[in-house]
XYZ file of C-alpha atoms in Angstrom:
99
model
C 177.497 48.893 162.534
C 174.407 51.036 162.757
C 174.468 54.484 164.336
C 171.665 56.856 165.230
C 171.557 60.139 163.413
C 173.247 63.146 164.973
C 171.290 65.396 167.362
C 168.882 62.732 168.521
C 167.422 61.794 165.152
C 165.175 58.765 165.268
C 166.659 56.967 162.255
C 169.568 54.537 162.075
C 172.156 54.532 159.322
C 174.460 51.624 158.410
C 178.171 52.315 158.813
C 181.254 50.381 157.833
C 183.386 49.362 160.795
C 186.371 48.587 158.606
C 186.832 45.178 160.263
C 185.509 41.696 159.515
C 185.497 40.659 163.199
C 182.227 40.093 165.037
C 181.491 43.116 167.228
C 179.971 42.143 170.571
C 179.548 45.260 172.721
C 179.465 49.022 172.451
C 179.086 52.088 174.593
C 178.491 55.741 173.702
C 179.367 58.721 175.861
C 177.658 61.238 173.533
C 175.911 61.407 170.168
C 179.333 61.547 168.463
C 181.602 59.428 170.687
C 181.372 55.649 170.970
C 183.647 52.680 171.616
C 182.983 49.139 170.324
C 184.771 45.853 171.073
C 184.743 42.491 169.374
C 186.260 39.128 168.623
C 189.943 38.821 167.868
C 190.797 41.619 170.302
C 189.303 44.342 168.131
C 188.626 47.760 169.697
C 187.050 50.580 167.664
C 186.269 54.209 168.461
C 184.406 57.008 166.733
C 184.709 60.639 167.738
C 182.434 62.041 165.049
C 179.668 59.414 164.963
C 180.596 58.450 161.404
C 184.157 57.169 160.983
C 185.542 54.270 163.027
C 189.192 54.042 164.071
C 190.874 50.798 165.086
C 192.491 51.170 168.527
C 195.449 49.033 169.572
C 194.573 46.694 172.444
C 196.660 46.565 175.619
C 200.226 45.454 174.816
C 200.797 41.742 175.223
C 197.115 41.005 175.851
C 195.507 38.513 173.481
C 191.922 38.511 174.599
C 188.345 38.308 173.461
C 186.532 41.414 174.642
C 183.107 41.062 176.215
C 182.207 44.607 177.285
C 183.203 48.248 177.019
C 182.310 51.392 178.970
C 182.952 54.673 177.149
C 183.722 57.587 179.441
C 184.562 60.160 176.745
C 186.505 60.403 173.471
C 189.820 59.652 175.156
C 188.873 57.294 177.975
C 187.167 53.918 178.150
C 187.339 50.624 179.998
C 187.288 47.282 178.181
C 186.525 43.943 179.822
C 187.758 40.580 178.586
C 185.821 37.326 178.653
C 188.236 36.154 181.379
C 187.065 39.168 183.487
C 190.283 41.204 183.218
C 189.613 44.919 182.755
C 191.820 47.583 181.184
C 191.343 51.353 181.055
C 192.768 54.081 178.847
C 192.806 57.829 179.405
C 194.659 58.703 176.172
C 192.547 57.231 173.398
C 194.132 53.785 173.600
C 197.802 54.758 173.368
C 198.328 53.241 176.803
C 196.242 50.848 178.883
C 196.253 50.128 182.633
C 194.941 46.861 184.043
C 192.252 47.438 186.662
C 192.043 45.472 189.921
């Protein structure tokens, strides 16, 4: 992963995601908060712009993620390649399938 410096800096710094999976999409809601999704059902989140936390995917859902929309540190929506969408409001502890 590469992340822009804090406070709008114009440089990018490499970061370790902590996973070997290919990461395919990301979304940031602020300079510190971002969500990233990837192959093998991986979902990652940072709340400080530096350290990445692996988030458990929706229970019972084995999917390849294709997109993510970060709303804030606790809420995001992930979209699977098969077009199913799931949202969380509690940092990924629970997920609700969207219509």
